[in-house]
Tab-separated table of C-alpha atoms in Angstrom:
chain	number	residue	atom	x	y	z
A	1	UNK	CA	6.840	6.600	-24.920
A	2	UNK	CA	3.440	4.998	-25.387
A	3	UNK	CA	1.033	5.270	-22.464
A	4	UNK	CA	-0.123	2.084	-20.661
A	5	UNK	CA	-3.502	0.891	-22.061
A	6	UNK	CA	-5.449	1.753	-18.883
A	7	UNK	CA	-3.970	5.247	-18.671
A	8	UNK	CA	-4.709	5.843	-22.342
A	9	UNK	CA	-8.297	4.640	-21.904
A	10	UNK	CA	-8.857	6.950	-18.920
A	11	UNK	CA	-7.447	9.971	-20.750
A	12	UNK	CA	-9.639	9.153	-23.748
A	13	UNK	CA	-12.686	9.012	-21.457
A	14	UNK	CA	-11.719	12.345	-19.849
A	15	UNK	CA	-11.429	13.882	-23.291
A	16	UNK	CA	-14.845	12.533	-24.253
A	17	UNK	CA	-16.476	13.792	-21.040
A	18	UNK	CA	-14.662	17.102	-20.968
A	19	UNK	CA	-13.802	16.531	-17.309
A	20	UNK	CA	-10.822	15.286	-15.357
A	21	UNK	CA	-11.573	12.031	-13.526
A	22	UNK	CA	-8.304	11.554	-11.646
A	23	UNK	CA	-6.063	13.752	-9.527
A	24	UNK	CA	-2.583	12.656	-10.512
A	25	UNK	CA	0.379	13.118	-8.149
A	26	UNK	CA	3.849	11.658	-7.954
A	27	UNK	CA	2.789	8.804	-5.693
A	28	UNK	CA	-0.985	9.049	-5.155
A	29	UNK	CA	-3.802	9.033	-7.677
A	30	UNK	CA	-7.275	9.879	-6.419
A	31	UNK	CA	-10.689	10.497	-7.923
A	32	UNK	CA	-11.868	13.990	-8.586
A	33	UNK	CA	-15.445	14.944	-7.666
A	34	UNK	CA	-16.413	14.239	-11.279
A	35	UNK	CA	-14.580	10.918	-11.080
A	36	UNK	CA	-16.551	9.861	-8.004
A	37	UNK	CA	-19.853	10.633	-9.752
A	38	UNK	CA	-18.715	8.706	-12.819
A	39	UNK	CA	-17.692	5.712	-10.669
A	40	UNK	CA	-20.999	5.581	-8.783
A	41	UNK	CA	-23.124	5.928	-11.914
A	42	UNK	CA	-21.051	3.339	-13.768
A	43	UNK	CA	-21.620	0.833	-10.959
A	44	UNK	CA	-25.374	1.440	-11.084
A	45	UNK	CA	-25.350	1.073	-14.857
A	46	UNK	CA	-23.544	-2.265	-14.648
A	47	UNK	CA	-25.925	-3.528	-11.959
A	48	UNK	CA	-28.936	-2.492	-14.051
A	49	UNK	CA	-27.447	-4.171	-17.124
A	50	UNK	CA	-26.994	-7.390	-15.166
A	51	UNK	CA	-30.576	-7.136	-13.868
A	52	UNK	CA	-31.849	-6.534	-17.397
A	53	UNK	CA	-30.074	-9.638	-18.668
A	54	UNK	CA	-31.475	-11.749	-15.805
A	55	UNK	CA	-35.030	-10.454	-16.239
A	56	UNK	CA	-34.856	-11.060	-19.975
A	57	UNK	CA	-33.749	-14.638	-19.405
A	58	UNK	CA	-36.523	-15.193	-16.848
A	59	UNK	CA	-39.130	-13.729	-19.178
A	60	UNK	CA	-37.939	-15.979	-22.006
A	61	UNK	CA	-38.600	-18.999	-19.773
A	62	UNK	CA	-41.997	-17.780	-18.585
A	63	UNK	CA	-40.765	-17.128	-15.041
A	64	UNK	CA	-42.041	-13.534	-14.851
A	65	UNK	CA	-44.790	-11.517	-16.458
A	66	UNK	CA	-48.518	-12.140	-16.318
A	67	UNK	CA	-51.071	-14.561	-17.715
A	68	UNK	CA	-54.833	-14.195	-18.223
A	69	UNK	CA	-56.718	-17.410	-17.447
A	70	UNK	CA	-60.431	-18.052	-17.838
A	71	UNK	CA	-62.304	-20.881	-16.141
A	72	UNK	CA	-65.793	-22.350	-15.952
A	73	UNK	CA	-67.364	-22.036	-12.513
A	74	UNK	CA	-67.576	-25.800	-11.986
A	75	UNK	CA	-63.777	-26.052	-12.350
A	76	UNK	CA	-63.261	-24.261	-9.042
A	77	UNK	CA	-64.232	-27.454	-7.201
A	78	UNK	CA	-61.937	-29.996	-8.829
A	79	UNK	CA	-59.596	-28.635	-11.547
A	80	UNK	CA	-58.561	-25.037	-10.957
A	81	UNK	CA	-57.102	-25.282	-7.407
A	82	UNK	CA	-54.472	-27.999	-8.072
A	83	UNK	CA	-53.477	-26.501	-11.432
A	84	UNK	CA	-52.973	-23.005	-10.030
A	85	UNK	CA	-51.205	-24.384	-6.951
A	86	UNK	CA	-48.653	-26.268	-9.086
A	87	UNK	CA	-48.105	-23.253	-11.317
A	88	UNK	CA	-47.594	-20.906	-8.361
A	89	UNK	CA	-45.021	-23.236	-6.829
A	90	UNK	CA	-42.820	-23.112	-9.923
A	91	UNK	CA	-43.681	-19.586	-11.135
A	92	UNK	CA	-44.288	-17.433	-8.032
A	93	UNK	CA	-43.344	-14.206	-9.835
A	94	UNK	CA	-45.973	-14.541	-12.571
A	95	UNK	CA	-49.075	-12.419	-11.959
A	96	UNK	CA	-52.349	-14.313	-12.455
A	97	UNK	CA	-55.430	-12.604	-13.884
A	98	UNK	CA	-58.294	-15.090	-13.367
A	99	UNK	CA	-61.718	-14.638	-14.958
A	100	UNK	CA	-64.799	-16.797	-14.473
A	101	UNK	CA	-66.591	-17.313	-17.792
A	102	UNK	CA	-68.571	-19.882	-19.729
A	103	UNK	CA	-66.913	-22.113	-22.299
A	104	UNK	CA	-68.261	-20.004	-25.176
A	105	UNK	CA	-67.154	-16.743	-23.565
A	106	UNK	CA	-63.643	-18.098	-23.035
A	107	UNK	CA	-63.252	-19.376	-26.577
A	108	UNK	CA	-64.382	-16.018	-27.940
A	109	UNK	CA	-61.994	-14.190	-25.594
A	110	UNK	CA	-59.117	-16.418	-26.714
A	111	UNK	CA	-59.975	-15.683	-30.324
A	112	UNK	CA	-59.920	-11.950	-29.596
A	113	UNK	CA	-56.697	-12.100	-27.514
A	114	UNK	CA	-58.479	-11.123	-24.284
A	115	UNK	CA	-57.401	-14.366	-22.598
A	116	UNK	CA	-54.169	-16.342	-22.799
A	117	UNK	CA	-55.640	-19.666	-21.670
A	118	UNK	CA	-58.930	-21.107	-20.521
A	119	UNK	CA	-60.389	-24.037	-18.609
A	120	UNK	CA	-63.409	-25.186	-20.596
A	121	UNK	CA	-65.824	-28.074	-20.955
A	122	UNK	CA	-65.469	-30.253	-24.036
A	123	UNK	CA	-66.256	-30.723	-26.833
A	124	UNK	CA	-65.239	-27.474	-28.516
A	125	UNK	CA	-67.309	-25.997	-31.296
A	126	UNK	CA	-66.064	-26.697	-34.808
A	127	UNK	CA	-65.481	-22.986	-35.423
A	128	UNK	CA	-62.787	-22.931	-32.728
A	129	UNK	CA	-61.212	-26.359	-33.062
A	130	UNK	CA	-58.674	-25.522	-35.765
A	131	UNK	CA	-57.236	-22.520	-33.896
A	132	UNK	CA	-57.287	-23.860	-30.353
A	133	UNK	CA	-54.863	-26.314	-28.740
A	134	UNK	CA	-55.950	-28.270	-25.698
A	135	UNK	CA	-54.741	-30.544	-22.927
A	136	UNK	CA	-57.247	-32.621	-20.976
A	137	UNK	CA	-57.464	-31.927	-17.253
A	138	UNK	CA	-60.420	-34.092	-16.253
A	139	UNK	CA	-62.352	-37.015	-17.714
A	140	UNK	CA	-65.634	-37.588	-15.894
A	141	UNK	CA	-69.374	-37.935	-16.512
A	142	UNK	CA	-72.656	-36.257	-15.761
A	143	UNK	CA	-75.051	-37.432	-13.059
A	144	UNK	CA	-78.697	-36.618	-12.450
A	145	UNK	CA	-79.639	-34.135	-9.741
A	146	UNK	CA	-83.181	-34.376	-8.353
A	147	UNK	CA	-85.052	-33.206	-5.292
A	148	UNK	CA	-84.758	-35.509	-2.282
A	149	UNK	CA	-88.562	-35.644	-2.286
A	150	UNK	CA	-88.728	-36.944	-5.860
A	151	UNK	CA	-89.830	-40.557	-6.289
A	152	UNK	CA	-86.599	-41.335	-8.165
A	153	UNK	CA	-84.583	-40.298	-5.103
A	154	UNK	CA	-85.612	-43.449	-3.248
A	155	UNK	CA	-83.992	-45.775	-2.428
A	156	UNK	CA	-80.899	-43.706	-1.753
A	157	UNK	CA	-77.875	-44.287	-3.962
A	158	UNK	CA	-79.674	-46.358	-6.588
A	159	UNK	CA	-78.626	-45.625	-10.213
A	160	UNK	CA	-81.417	-44.527	-12.542
A	161	UNK	CA	-81.818	-44.680	-16.289
A	162	UNK	CA	-81.596	-41.539	-18.376
A	163	UNK	CA	-84.910	-42.578	-19.948
A	164	UNK	CA	-86.600	-42.335	-16.537
A	165	UNK	CA	-86.184	-38.549	-16.778
A	166	UNK	CA	-88.052	-38.310	-20.088
A	167	UNK	CA	-91.310	-36.977	-18.605
A	168	UNK	CA	-89.654	-34.617	-16.122
A	169	UNK	CA	-89.242	-30.836	-16.456
A	170	UNK	CA	-85.565	-30.088	-17.080
A	171	UNK	CA	-83.169	-27.400	-15.916
A	172	UNK	CA	-80.343	-26.784	-18.400
A	173	UNK	CA	-77.775	-24.106	-19.133
A	174	UNK	CA	-78.222	-21.898	-22.243
A	175	UNK	CA	-77.075	-23.756	-25.374
A	176	UNK	CA	-75.104	-20.721	-26.547
A	177	UNK	CA	-72.798	-20.799	-23.501
A	178	UNK	CA	-71.684	-24.422	-23.701
A	179	UNK	CA	-72.714	-25.631	-27.147
A	180	UNK	CA	-70.518	-28.718	-27.144
A	181	UNK	CA	-71.754	-30.118	-23.821
A	182	UNK	CA	-75.326	-29.060	-24.599
A	183	UNK	CA	-75.237	-31.038	-27.851
A	184	UNK	CA	-73.745	-34.005	-25.977
A	185	UNK	CA	-76.645	-33.975	-23.496
A	186	UNK	CA	-79.291	-33.677	-26.217
A	187	UNK	CA	-77.675	-36.511	-28.165
A	188	UNK	CA	-77.638	-38.735	-25.070
A	189	UNK	CA	-81.324	-38.004	-24.460
A	190	UNK	CA	-82.126	-38.765	-28.099
A	191	UNK	CA	-80.407	-42.150	-27.779
A	192	UNK	CA	-82.512	-42.743	-24.659
A	193	UNK	CA	-85.617	-41.987	-26.731
A	194	UNK	CA	-86.676	-38.457	-25.781
A	195	UNK	CA	-86.059	-34.729	-26.064
A	196	UNK	CA	-85.766	-32.945	-22.705
A	197	UNK	CA	-88.525	-30.452	-21.891
A	198	UNK	CA	-86.560	-27.474	-20.609
A	199	UNK	CA	-88.480	-25.237	-18.205
A	200	UNK	CA	-85.594	-23.323	-16.613
A	201	UNK	CA	-82.212	-22.036	-17.796
A	202	UNK	CA	-79.272	-21.617	-15.428
A	203	UNK	CA	-75.774	-20.409	-16.290
A	204	UNK	CA	-73.978	-22.281	-13.498
A	205	UNK	CA	-74.069	-25.907	-12.396
A	206	UNK	CA	-74.482	-24.832	-8.769
A	207	UNK	CA	-77.609	-22.937	-9.799
A	208	UNK	CA	-79.003	-26.055	-11.475
A	209	UNK	CA	-78.481	-27.905	-8.184
A	210	UNK	CA	-80.266	-25.141	-6.276
A	211	UNK	CA	-83.225	-25.095	-8.652
A	212	UNK	CA	-83.509	-28.877	-8.430
A	213	UNK	CA	-83.631	-28.536	-4.641
A	214	UNK	CA	-86.491	-26.068	-5.151
A	215	UNK	CA	-88.344	-28.826	-7.075
A	216	UNK	CA	-88.388	-26.853	-10.320
A	217	UNK	CA	-87.084	-29.783	-12.322
A	218	UNK	CA	-84.262	-32.251	-12.845
A	219	UNK	CA	-80.863	-31.658	-14.356
A	220	UNK	CA	-77.472	-33.118	-15.149
A	221	UNK	CA	-74.335	-31.918	-13.377
A	222	UNK	CA	-70.693	-33.093	-13.339
A	223	UNK	CA	-70.079	-36.072	-11.070
A	224	UNK	CA	-67.321	-34.218	-9.119
A	225	UNK	CA	-69.991	-31.782	-7.906
A	226	UNK	CA	-72.045	-34.667	-6.513
A	227	UNK	CA	-69.637	-34.926	-3.580
A	228	UNK	CA	-70.315	-31.355	-2.522
A	229	UNK	CA	-72.682	-30.768	0.352
A	230	UNK	CA	-75.998	-29.697	-1.110
A	231	UNK	CA	-79.184	-29.743	0.878
A	232	UNK	CA	-82.455	-30.874	-0.610
A	233	UNK	CA	-81.071	-32.792	-3.579
A	234	UNK	CA	-80.058	-36.310	-4.446
A	235	UNK	CA	-77.438	-37.216	-7.046
A	236	UNK	CA	-77.972	-40.347	-9.131
A	237	UNK	CA	-75.578	-42.144	-11.432
A	238	UNK	CA	-77.060	-42.726	-14.882
A	239	UNK	CA	-77.258	-46.126	-16.575
A	240	UNK	CA	-78.788	-47.557	-19.719
A	241	UNK	CA	-79.215	-46.075	-23.205
A	242	UNK	CA	-77.416	-42.794	-23.823
A	243	UNK	CA	-75.022	-43.226	-20.922
A	244	UNK	CA	-72.476	-42.410	-19.774
A	245	UNK	CA	-72.874	-38.734	-20.613
A	246	UNK	CA	-69.259	-37.488	-20.719
A	247	UNK	CA	-68.050	-34.441	-18.845
A	248	UNK	CA	-64.485	-33.621	-19.881
A	249	UNK	CA	-62.526	-30.497	-18.998
A	250	UNK	CA	-59.472	-29.193	-20.848
A	251	UNK	CA	-56.977	-26.381	-20.697
A	252	UNK	CA	-57.119	-24.498	-24.005
A	253	UNK	CA	-54.911	-21.875	-25.636
A	254	UNK	CA	-54.224	-20.450	-29.076
A	255	UNK	CA	-52.113	-22.685	-31.292
A	256	UNK	CA	-50.350	-19.621	-32.685
A	257	UNK	CA	-49.442	-18.301	-29.221
A	258	UNK	CA	-45.735	-18.720	-28.401
A	259	UNK	CA	-45.927	-16.956	-25.027
A	260	UNK	CA	-43.485	-18.852	-22.746
A	261	UNK	CA	-45.743	-18.225	-19.747
A	262	UNK	CA	-48.575	-20.079	-21.481
A	263	UNK	CA	-46.172	-22.924	-22.250
A	264	UNK	CA	-45.221	-23.009	-18.566
A	265	UNK	CA	-48.900	-23.248	-17.576
A	266	UNK	CA	-49.408	-26.099	-20.029
A	267	UNK	CA	-46.431	-27.908	-18.514
A	268	UNK	CA	-48.043	-27.503	-15.088
A	269	UNK	CA	-50.811	-29.807	-16.310
A	270	UNK	CA	-48.279	-32.638	-16.263
A	271	UNK	CA	-47.609	-32.246	-12.557
């Protein structure tokens, strides 16, 4: 007589393992010591398999893993906090590796696969444009920052022309670190009829503000920074030829990157 399918399967397993799994009596069937070990390990294997399937699905949707994000220092005031907050709400299990860097440093790091995404100031250099995708996060403009003791600081709140800064010493960031914005500023000054006389270089916008407070020169900084408390300086909106001087910030990533976590970060920009 043929054995029932379950009985046949158990005997086949016992033959494969070389161990008896069941104690068989007339009325009672119980597990042997080997059978108990097999049962416990089989349960753990099934649980791990289910966990593996779930983790794989979550990874495919960018819900776990890690992402390396660069950002310009000025973005910490107005762009980075809301973006990261939205992303953390929907992807709490993704580890964030945040790195402060200039626009140029981020674009190079993206090119060399040392970053997954970056928050940079536009425009991008032509050498990166074809390989980099972007989504705009902020559209703003630059304003002048001058010492409160400067003649242009009075009366308070009055807009000034870009041309009125032609004879002033300037504080600017190195052209190599933000070539797109640097070219935008020089072009605006050229339209206003002058070339800025740069006497100091500063990597960060906050440093430009500090040096202006020290009366070392004038500079241009993003308008969102003009709301920050800064002693010793006055912020002035620019009018006339060469204005407005745009200050636009975008999230950037490699066009060829199909990392679902990057796609999830991009989608967070829509929130």
